[in-house]
Amino acid sequence: RKEVEQDPGPFNVPEGATVAFNCTYSNSASQSFFWYRQDCRKEPKLLMSVYSSGNEDGRFTAQLNRASQYISLLIRDSKLSDSATYLCVASNTGNQFYFGTGTSLTVIP
Amino acid sequence: GAGVSQSPSNKVTEKGKDVELRCDPISGHTALYWYRQSLGQGLEFLIYFQGNSAPDKSGLPSDRFSAERTGGSVSTLTIQRTQQEDSAVYLCASSRVTWGEQYFGPGTRLTVT
C-alpha cells in the first residue's frame, strides 16, 4: 500500500467553479502535511501547510482529518492559472516525506 | 532571497558514464533532500541530510548512487555507470528544519542514451 494516495484525476472544471481534492495517508504517526502544486516540467512549489485546525489562504482551504487519515484541499473561484498538478505530502516521525503522485486540474475558460 | 539552485539544468550522457549533479540549498537550511521524478510519476525519495548527522540513504536505488554534502551546504549526487533507467528529473529540496516545508530547486533533467 502506498504511503500517500491521491485520485489522479484529471479534474476539468470551468472558471469560477469550486473544486476539492482528497488525499489519504497510511501512517497514523504522520506529523506534518503539505500541499504542493507542480506545473508541467517544473519543480513542485509549496502551496500550503496543513494544520490540525485547518487553514485558509485566500481561495485555498486545507483540512486535516486525523481520524480518517486524509487531508483535503478546496479551491474556490477557480482561475485558469490554477491549472496544475496538486501533490499532497505526509511526513512521518522520521525524516522522510511521502509525496502522492498528484491530482491533475485543468480550469477551462 | 536566493532559492535552491541546481546544476546542470540538463545533462545528456552515454550509458556507462558517471555523472555528478549539484545542489545549492537555501542559506541557513539544515535539511537537504534528493528526489527523482520519472515522466508522469511521483517523487521518489533518494537521500536526506540533516546538519552533521549521518545521512539517510535508504532511498538510494543501488550502490551506483551516492551523495555527499560538504560543509553542511552544497550537495553532490553522483551516479556511476549510468543506465537508461536512470533517466529522470533529479530534484533537490531544502528545509529550515526537519519536518518543515521543503523548497525545491528547478531540477536536473538527466537523459542516458
GROMACS .gro file of C-alpha atoms in nm:
model
  222
    1ARG     CA    1   0.000   0.000   0.000
    2LYS     CA    2   0.131   0.344  -0.088
    3GLU     CA    3   0.206   0.586   0.194
    4VAL     CA    4   0.003   0.860   0.029
    5GLU     CA    5  -0.272   0.810  -0.227
    6GLN     CA    6  -0.449   1.061  -0.444
    7ASP     CA    7  -0.708   1.043  -0.718
    8PRO     CA    8  -0.503   1.125  -1.029
    9GLY     CA    9  -0.799   1.291  -1.200
   10PRO     CA   10  -0.799   1.470  -1.434
   11PHE     CA   11  -1.037   1.724  -1.294
   12ASN     CA   12  -1.166   1.958  -1.564
   13VAL     CA   13  -1.365   2.246  -1.418
   14PRO     CA   14  -1.495   2.576  -1.555
   15GLU     CA   15  -1.357   2.906  -1.437
   16GLY     CA   16  -1.520   3.018  -1.116
   17ALA     CA   17  -1.602   2.665  -1.000
   18THR     CA   18  -1.516   2.519  -0.663
   19VAL     CA   19  -1.312   2.200  -0.668
   20ALA     CA   20  -1.195   1.973  -0.387
   21PHE     CA   21  -0.921   1.714  -0.373
   22ASN     CA   22  -0.874   1.448  -0.110
   23CYS     CA   23  -0.565   1.258  -0.021
   24THR     CA   24  -0.527   0.963   0.218
   25TYR     CA   25  -0.218   0.864   0.413
   26SER     CA   26  -0.146   0.525   0.563
   27ASN     CA   27   0.083   0.604   0.855
   28SER     CA   28  -0.115   0.721   1.157
   29ALA     CA   29   0.207   0.857   1.305
   30SER     CA   30   0.245   1.111   1.027
   31GLN     CA   31   0.320   1.450   1.174
   32SER     CA   32   0.334   1.711   0.901
   33PHE     CA   33   0.122   1.760   0.594
   34PHE     CA   34   0.151   1.987   0.293
   35TRP     CA   35   0.003   2.063  -0.045
   36TYR     CA   36   0.232   2.145  -0.336
   37ARG     CA   37   0.148   2.242  -0.690
   38GLN     CA   38   0.356   2.135  -0.984
   39ASP     CA   39   0.331   2.289  -1.327
   40CYS     CA   40   0.428   2.089  -1.632
   41ARG     CA   41   0.804   2.029  -1.645
   42LYS     CA   42   0.860   2.247  -1.338
   43GLU     CA   43   0.959   2.174  -0.982
   44PRO     CA   44   0.696   2.137  -0.707
   45LYS     CA   45   0.616   2.462  -0.528
   46LEU     CA   46   0.478   2.478  -0.177
   47LEU     CA   47   0.112   2.579  -0.180
   48MET     CA   48   0.033   2.550   0.187
   49SER     CA   49   0.098   2.358   0.503
   50VAL     CA   50  -0.196   2.171   0.656
   51TYR     CA   51  -0.260   2.229   1.023
   52SER     CA   52  -0.476   2.026   1.257
   53SER     CA   53  -0.717   2.316   1.294
   54GLY     CA   54  -0.739   2.364   0.919
   55ASN     CA   55  -0.610   2.670   0.741
   56GLU     CA   56  -0.711   2.908   0.470
   57ASP     CA   57  -0.509   3.118   0.230
   58GLY     CA   58  -0.723   3.328   0.003
   59ARG     CA   59  -0.919   3.096  -0.225
   60PHE     CA   60  -0.747   2.787  -0.086
   61THR     CA   61  -0.855   2.592   0.221
   62ALA     CA   62  -0.678   2.287   0.361
   63GLN     CA   63  -0.820   2.045   0.615
   64LEU     CA   64  -0.675   1.754   0.809
   65ASN     CA   65  -0.884   1.465   0.936
   66ARG     CA   66  -0.663   1.251   1.158
   67ALA     CA   67  -0.937   1.005   1.249
   68SER     CA   68  -0.991   0.912   0.885
   69GLN     CA   69  -0.632   0.984   0.783
   70TYR     CA   70  -0.699   1.219   0.498
   71ILE     CA   71  -0.622   1.573   0.403
   72SER     CA   72  -0.820   1.787   0.164
   73LEU     CA   73  -0.769   2.094  -0.049
   74LEU     CA   74  -1.056   2.317  -0.155
   75ILE     CA   75  -1.011   2.574  -0.429
   76ARG     CA   76  -1.285   2.834  -0.465
   77ASP     CA   77  -1.347   3.058  -0.765
   78SER     CA   78  -1.106   2.862  -0.985
   79LYS     CA   79  -0.878   3.061  -1.215
   80LEU     CA   80  -0.712   2.950  -1.537
   81SER     CA   81  -0.381   2.989  -1.355
   82ASP     CA   82  -0.483   2.720  -1.105
   83SER     CA   83  -0.434   2.457  -1.376
   84ALA     CA   84  -0.157   2.233  -1.246
   85THR     CA   85  -0.092   1.905  -1.070
   86TYR     CA   86  -0.152   1.915  -0.696
   87LEU     CA   87   0.064   1.694  -0.474
   88CYS     CA   88  -0.017   1.605  -0.118
   89VAL     CA   89   0.262   1.521   0.122
   90ALA     CA   90   0.281   1.346   0.458
   91SER     CA   91   0.588   1.333   0.678
   92ASN     CA   92   0.635   1.071   0.947
   93THR     CA   93   0.827   1.095   1.268
   94GLY     CA   94   1.144   1.017   1.083
   95ASN     CA   95   1.278   1.233   0.809
   96GLN     CA   96   1.100   1.103   0.505
   97PHE     CA   97   0.841   1.295   0.315
   98TYR     CA   98   0.594   1.088   0.117
   99PHE     CA   99   0.454   1.253  -0.191
  100GLY     CA  100   0.137   1.148  -0.363
  101THR     CA  101   0.150   1.104  -0.739
  102GLY     CA  102  -0.063   1.414  -0.783
  103THR     CA  103  -0.407   1.520  -0.898
  104SER     CA  104  -0.431   1.695  -1.231
  105LEU     CA  105  -0.652   2.004  -1.252
  106THR     CA  106  -0.745   2.190  -1.568
  107VAL     CA  107  -0.955   2.503  -1.539
  108ILE     CA  108  -1.147   2.567  -1.859
  109PRO     CA  109  -1.240   2.914  -1.984
  110GLY     CA  110   1.646   3.570  -0.105
  111ALA     CA  111   1.802   3.312  -0.331
  112GLY     CA  112   1.623   2.985  -0.369
  113VAL     CA  113   1.759   2.636  -0.417
  114SER     CA  114   1.979   2.612  -0.724
  115GLN     CA  115   2.083   2.302  -0.916
  116SER     CA  116   2.328   2.240  -1.192
  117PRO     CA  117   2.340   2.142  -1.465
  118SER     CA  118   1.980   2.201  -1.570
  119ASN     CA  119   2.011   1.934  -1.838
  120LYS     CA  120   2.255   1.651  -1.879
  121VAL     CA  121   2.276   1.401  -2.161
  122THR     CA  122   2.521   1.119  -2.106
  123GLU     CA  123   2.606   0.786  -2.260
  124LYS     CA  124   2.523   0.463  -2.084
  125GLY     CA  125   2.808   0.358  -1.857
  126LYS     CA  126   2.939   0.709  -1.788
  127ASP     CA  127   2.944   0.871  -1.444
  128VAL     CA  128   2.754   1.193  -1.374
  129GLU     CA  129   2.760   1.447  -1.093
  130LEU     CA  130   2.463   1.663  -1.006
  131ARG     CA  131   2.497   1.964  -0.780
  132CYS     CA  132   2.260   2.130  -0.536
  133ASP     CA  133   2.298   2.461  -0.351
  134PRO     CA  134   2.037   2.481  -0.076
  135ILE     CA  135   1.885   2.794   0.067
  136SER     CA  136   2.127   2.959   0.306
  137GLY     CA  137   2.061   2.855   0.664
  138HIS     CA  138   1.859   2.546   0.573
  139THR     CA  139   1.998   2.249   0.762
  140ALA     CA  140   1.799   1.975   0.591
  141LEU     CA  141   1.861   1.873   0.230
  142TYR     CA  142   1.679   1.610   0.026
  143TRP     CA  143   1.731   1.448  -0.311
  144TYR     CA  144   1.440   1.304  -0.509
  145ARG     CA  145   1.392   1.182  -0.861
  146GLN     CA  146   1.086   1.203  -1.076
  147SER     CA  147   1.034   0.996  -1.386
  148LEU     CA  148   0.795   1.111  -1.657
  149GLY     CA  149   0.441   1.108  -1.527
  150GLN     CA  150   0.546   0.960  -1.194
  151GLY     CA  151   0.554   1.083  -0.837
  152LEU     CA  152   0.860   1.191  -0.646
  153GLU     CA  153   1.089   0.911  -0.531
  154PHE     CA  154   1.293   0.986  -0.218
  155LEU     CA  155   1.665   0.917  -0.258
  156ILE     CA  156   1.863   1.058   0.033
  157TYR     CA  157   1.838   1.304   0.320
  158PHE     CA  158   2.099   1.513   0.503
  159GLN     CA  159   2.043   1.689   0.832
  160GLY     CA  160   2.322   1.903   0.972
  161ASN     CA  161   2.622   1.691   1.066
  162SER     CA  162   2.423   1.374   1.122
  163ALA     CA  163   2.478   1.063   0.914
  164PRO     CA  164   2.263   1.084   0.601
  165ASP     CA  165   1.957   0.868   0.550
  166LYS     CA  166   2.045   0.674   0.236
  167SER     CA  167   1.752   0.437   0.250
  168GLY     CA  168   1.604   0.560  -0.078
  169LEU     CA  169   1.910   0.512  -0.298
  170PRO     CA  170   1.810   0.255  -0.562
  171SER     CA  171   2.152   0.091  -0.598
  172ASP     CA  172   2.513   0.121  -0.493
  173ARG     CA  173   2.581   0.313  -0.814
  174PHE     CA  174   2.420   0.612  -0.643
  175SER     CA  175   2.598   0.814  -0.377
  176ALA     CA  176   2.575   1.162  -0.236
  177GLU     CA  177   2.771   1.389  -0.013
  178ARG     CA  178   2.718   1.722   0.148
  179THR     CA  179   3.021   1.933   0.220
  180GLY     CA  180   3.032   2.187   0.500
  181GLY     CA  181   2.664   2.141   0.566
  182SER     CA  182   2.577   2.329   0.249
  183VAL     CA  183   2.636   2.220  -0.111
  184SER     CA  184   2.547   1.863  -0.201
  185THR     CA  185   2.656   1.645  -0.491
  186LEU     CA  186   2.467   1.340  -0.614
  187THR     CA  187   2.686   1.100  -0.811
  188ILE     CA  188   2.558   0.825  -1.036
  189GLN     CA  189   2.821   0.579  -1.154
  190ARG     CA  190   2.794   0.364  -1.466
  191THR     CA  191   2.465   0.525  -1.566
  192GLN     CA  192   2.186   0.309  -1.708
  193GLN     CA  193   1.894   0.412  -1.926
  194GLU     CA  194   1.654   0.361  -1.636
  195ASP     CA  195   1.839   0.639  -1.452
  196SER     CA  196   1.687   0.890  -1.694
  197ALA     CA  197   1.466   1.120  -1.486
  198VAL     CA  198   1.450   1.465  -1.333
  199TYR     CA  199   1.659   1.483  -1.019
  200LEU     CA  200   1.521   1.732  -0.770
  201CYS     CA  201   1.689   1.876  -0.466
  202ALA     CA  202   1.498   2.038  -0.181
  203SER     CA  203   1.598   2.208   0.141
  204SER     CA  204   1.413   2.297   0.457
  205ARG     CA  205   1.496   2.502   0.761
  206VAL     CA  206   1.414   2.219   0.998
  207THR     CA  207   1.325   1.853   0.973
  208TRP     CA  208   0.950   1.808   0.905
  209GLY     CA  209   0.937   2.165   0.780
  210GLU     CA  210   0.829   2.297   0.444
  211GLN     CA  211   1.060   2.192   0.165
  212TYR     CA  212   1.167   2.426  -0.113
  213PHE     CA  213   1.269   2.269  -0.439
  214GLY     CA  214   1.530   2.358  -0.692
  215PRO     CA  215   1.449   2.358  -1.064
  216GLY     CA  216   1.590   2.009  -1.107
  217THR     CA  217   1.842   1.843  -1.336
  218ARG     CA  218   1.694   1.658  -1.631
  219LEU     CA  219   1.917   1.355  -1.690
  220THR     CA  220   1.897   1.161  -2.013
  221VAL     CA  221   2.102   0.846  -2.053
  222THR     CA  222   2.139   0.737  -2.415
   0.00000   0.00000   0.00000
